[in-house]
Amino acid sequence: MTIMRKQLFIMISFLCCVSMYGQFSHKMIIGFDFYQKYRNPQESKIDDDSRSSGNVILAIPIGYSLAIGKNNVSFSAEASANIAPLAFDAGQYKGLGALSFPLLAKLNFGALSGFSKNKLLGYSIGGGIQFNRTELFGLTKNYNVLERNFFPTYVGELGVGGGVSGLNVILYFRVGAAAQDAFSFNSGLIFNVDLYKTKTKVPKKPKLSSMT
């Protein structure tokens, strides 16, 4: 977890350094995954063919995003938690649940920048590190002594979507890998809601002076 804190500190520090060149955007992240899969590293004490866990639909990512940018381009740092209470290994059932914590840095374009005034569609590309854990509870008798630890994967992510005002809807795909054959994959829909959207004031038209 020390690596996670370092990554988060680096991203926040970078945003603070460049804040003078653009505008800030603070967004809440919430959504649902269509599909996700995790594979524990080979150092696991159980058979190699039973290191995986997957889930369809019932997974909820929730988190926070801080962006700095202008017009149709922005840079963002994002931290979230992805909770899948019903994830399991279909090949060899051991228990339920999966949890992941992605820490991402992204470049956002068009509508996904959060600052665009003339784009309805956009895309984002980024990467970072994700911490994953499977078999959280409900272990079977054969695996009641199974110890699962958080393992990192280095991830890349592509998102496409659009939106207006303070709301973006994004279809995303995130894949990651690491040493000892560790693997992660997440895909789904994300809703970015701007928490502090500034309302633009419409300037009042000057009153016409009456003709004398």
Coordinates of C-alpha atoms in Angstrom, one line a residue:
M1 CA 0.0 0.0 0.0
T2 CA 3.0 2.2 0.3
I3 CA 3.3 2.3 -3.5
M4 CA -0.3 3.4 -3.7
R5 CA 0.4 6.4 -1.4
K6 CA 3.5 7.4 -3.4
Q7 CA 1.6 7.3 -6.7
L8 CA -1.3 9.4 -5.3
F9 CA 1.2 12.0 -3.9
I10 CA 3.0 12.3 -7.2
M11 CA -0.2 12.9 -9.1
I12 CA -1.5 15.5 -6.7
S13 CA 1.9 17.3 -6.6
F14 CA 1.9 17.5 -10.4
L15 CA -1.6 19.0 -10.5
C16 CA -0.6 21.7 -7.9
C17 CA 2.5 22.6 -9.9
V18 CA 0.5 23.2 -13.1
S19 CA -2.6 24.8 -11.6
M20 CA -1.5 28.3 -12.6
Y21 CA -1.9 27.4 -16.3
G22 CA -5.5 26.3 -16.4
Q23 CA -8.8 25.7 -14.6
F24 CA -9.6 23.0 -12.0
S25 CA -12.4 20.5 -12.2
H26 CA -13.5 18.3 -9.3
K27 CA -15.6 15.2 -10.3
M28 CA -17.2 12.4 -8.5
I29 CA -16.9 9.0 -10.3
I30 CA -19.6 6.4 -10.2
G31 CA -20.6 3.6 -12.6
F32 CA -20.9 -0.1 -13.2
D33 CA -18.7 -2.6 -14.9
F34 CA -19.9 -4.9 -17.7
Y35 CA -17.1 -7.3 -17.1
Q36 CA -14.0 -7.7 -15.1
K37 CA -11.3 -10.4 -14.5
Y38 CA -8.4 -10.7 -12.2
R39 CA -5.6 -13.3 -12.1
N40 CA -3.4 -13.6 -9.0
P41 CA 0.3 -13.9 -9.4
Q42 CA 1.9 -17.4 -9.6
E43 CA 3.4 -17.1 -6.2
S44 CA -0.1 -18.2 -4.9
K45 CA 0.0 -21.4 -2.9
I46 CA -2.8 -23.0 -4.9
D47 CA -2.9 -24.6 -8.4
D48 CA -2.0 -22.3 -11.3
D49 CA -5.3 -23.0 -13.1
S50 CA -7.4 -21.6 -10.2
R51 CA -5.8 -18.2 -9.8
S52 CA -8.6 -16.2 -11.6
S53 CA -11.7 -14.5 -10.5
G54 CA -14.3 -12.7 -12.7
N55 CA -17.5 -10.8 -12.5
V56 CA -20.3 -9.7 -14.9
I57 CA -22.4 -6.6 -14.4
L58 CA -22.5 -6.5 -10.5
A59 CA -19.5 -4.3 -9.9
I60 CA -19.5 -0.7 -8.8
P61 CA -16.6 1.7 -9.3
I62 CA -16.8 4.9 -7.2
G63 CA -14.1 7.6 -6.7
Y64 CA -12.8 11.1 -7.2
S65 CA -11.1 12.9 -10.1
L66 CA -9.2 16.1 -10.1
A67 CA -8.4 17.7 -13.4
I68 CA -6.5 20.7 -14.7
G69 CA -7.0 22.1 -18.2
K70 CA -8.4 24.5 -20.6
N71 CA -10.8 24.3 -23.6
N72 CA -10.7 20.9 -25.2
V73 CA -7.7 19.4 -23.3
S74 CA -7.1 18.4 -19.7
F75 CA -4.9 16.3 -17.4
S76 CA -6.5 14.5 -14.6
A77 CA -5.5 12.4 -11.6
E78 CA -8.1 9.8 -10.5
A79 CA -8.5 7.5 -7.5
S80 CA -11.3 5.1 -7.1
A81 CA -12.5 1.8 -5.6
N82 CA -14.1 -1.0 -7.6
I83 CA -16.3 -3.3 -5.5
A84 CA -17.6 -6.6 -6.9
P85 CA -19.2 -8.6 -4.1
L86 CA -20.2 -11.6 -6.4
A87 CA -17.0 -12.1 -8.3
F88 CA -15.8 -15.7 -8.3
D89 CA -13.7 -18.3 -10.1
A90 CA -16.0 -20.1 -12.5
G91 CA -13.4 -22.9 -13.1
Q92 CA -12.8 -23.7 -9.4
Y93 CA -15.1 -22.0 -7.0
K94 CA -13.2 -20.9 -3.8
G95 CA -15.1 -17.9 -2.5
L96 CA -16.7 -14.6 -3.3
G97 CA -15.8 -11.0 -3.8
A98 CA -13.2 -8.8 -5.5
L99 CA -11.9 -5.4 -4.8
S100 CA -9.5 -3.1 -6.8
F101 CA -8.1 0.4 -6.3
P102 CA -6.9 2.0 -9.5
L103 CA -4.7 5.2 -9.4
L104 CA -4.7 6.8 -12.8
A105 CA -3.3 9.7 -14.7
K106 CA -5.2 10.7 -17.9
L107 CA -5.1 13.0 -20.8
N108 CA -8.7 14.0 -21.8
F109 CA -9.8 15.5 -25.1
G110 CA -13.0 17.1 -26.4
A111 CA -16.1 16.8 -24.2
L112 CA -14.2 14.6 -21.7
S113 CA -11.8 17.4 -20.9
G114 CA -14.4 18.9 -18.6
F115 CA -13.8 22.4 -20.0
S116 CA -15.1 22.2 -23.6
K117 CA -17.7 24.6 -24.8
N118 CA -18.2 23.3 -28.3
K119 CA -17.7 19.5 -28.2
L120 CA -20.3 16.8 -27.4
L121 CA -17.9 13.8 -27.8
G122 CA -14.4 13.1 -26.7
Y123 CA -11.9 10.5 -25.6
S124 CA -9.3 9.9 -22.9
I125 CA -6.1 7.8 -22.6
G126 CA -4.1 7.1 -19.5
G127 CA -2.5 4.6 -17.2
G128 CA -1.2 4.0 -13.8
I129 CA -1.2 1.3 -11.1
Q130 CA -4.1 -0.8 -9.8
F131 CA -4.2 -2.9 -6.6
N132 CA -6.4 -6.0 -6.7
R133 CA -7.6 -8.6 -4.3
T134 CA -9.9 -11.6 -4.9
E135 CA -11.8 -14.1 -2.7
L136 CA -12.8 -11.6 0.0
F137 CA -15.2 -13.8 1.9
G138 CA -17.3 -17.0 1.9
L139 CA -14.3 -19.4 1.4
T140 CA -15.2 -23.1 0.9
K141 CA -13.9 -25.8 3.2
N142 CA -11.2 -26.7 0.8
Y143 CA -9.9 -23.2 0.8
N144 CA -10.7 -21.9 4.3
V145 CA -7.0 -21.3 4.9
L146 CA -6.5 -19.5 1.6
E147 CA -4.7 -16.2 2.0
R148 CA -5.2 -13.6 -0.7
N149 CA -3.2 -10.4 -0.6
F150 CA -3.5 -7.2 -2.7
F151 CA -1.3 -7.5 -5.8
P152 CA -0.5 -4.7 -8.2
T153 CA -1.0 -4.5 -12.0
Y154 CA 0.3 -1.7 -14.2
V155 CA -2.7 -0.6 -16.3
G156 CA -3.5 1.3 -19.4
E157 CA -7.0 2.7 -20.1
L158 CA -8.9 4.0 -23.1
G159 CA -12.2 5.8 -22.7
V160 CA -14.7 7.2 -25.2
G161 CA -17.9 9.2 -24.4
G162 CA -19.5 12.5 -24.3
G163 CA -21.6 14.9 -22.2
V164 CA -22.8 18.4 -21.5
S165 CA -22.5 20.8 -18.7
G166 CA -21.2 19.0 -15.6
L167 CA -21.9 15.4 -16.6
N168 CA -19.9 13.0 -18.7
V169 CA -20.8 9.4 -19.7
I170 CA -17.7 7.2 -20.6
L171 CA -17.3 3.7 -21.9
Y172 CA -13.9 2.5 -20.8
F173 CA -11.5 -0.4 -21.2
R174 CA -8.7 -0.9 -18.7
V175 CA -6.1 -3.8 -18.9
G176 CA -3.2 -4.4 -16.7
A177 CA -0.4 -6.9 -16.1
A178 CA 2.6 -7.4 -13.8
A179 CA 5.2 -9.9 -12.8
Q180 CA 4.4 -13.6 -12.2
D181 CA 1.6 -13.6 -14.7
A182 CA -0.6 -11.2 -12.7
F183 CA -3.5 -9.7 -14.8
S184 CA -6.5 -7.4 -14.5
F185 CA -9.2 -6.3 -16.9
N186 CA -12.1 -3.9 -16.3
S187 CA -14.7 -2.5 -18.7
G188 CA -17.9 -0.7 -18.2
L189 CA -19.7 2.7 -18.0
I190 CA -18.5 5.6 -15.9
F191 CA -20.4 8.7 -15.0
N192 CA -18.3 11.8 -14.1
V193 CA -20.3 14.4 -12.2
D194 CA -18.7 17.8 -11.7
L195 CA -19.1 18.6 -8.0
Y196 CA -18.4 22.3 -8.3
K197 CA -19.6 23.4 -11.7
T198 CA -19.4 27.1 -11.9
K199 CA -22.5 28.7 -13.3
T200 CA -21.7 31.1 -16.1
K201 CA -23.4 34.4 -15.6
V202 CA -25.1 35.9 -18.6
P203 CA -24.2 39.5 -18.9
K204 CA -27.1 41.9 -18.7
K205 CA -27.9 43.8 -21.8
P206 CA -27.5 47.6 -21.3
K207 CA -30.8 49.4 -21.1
L208 CA -31.5 51.6 -24.1
S209 CA -31.8 55.2 -23.1
S210 CA -35.1 56.7 -23.9
M211 CA -35.1 59.2 -26.8
T212 CA -35.7 62.7 -25.8

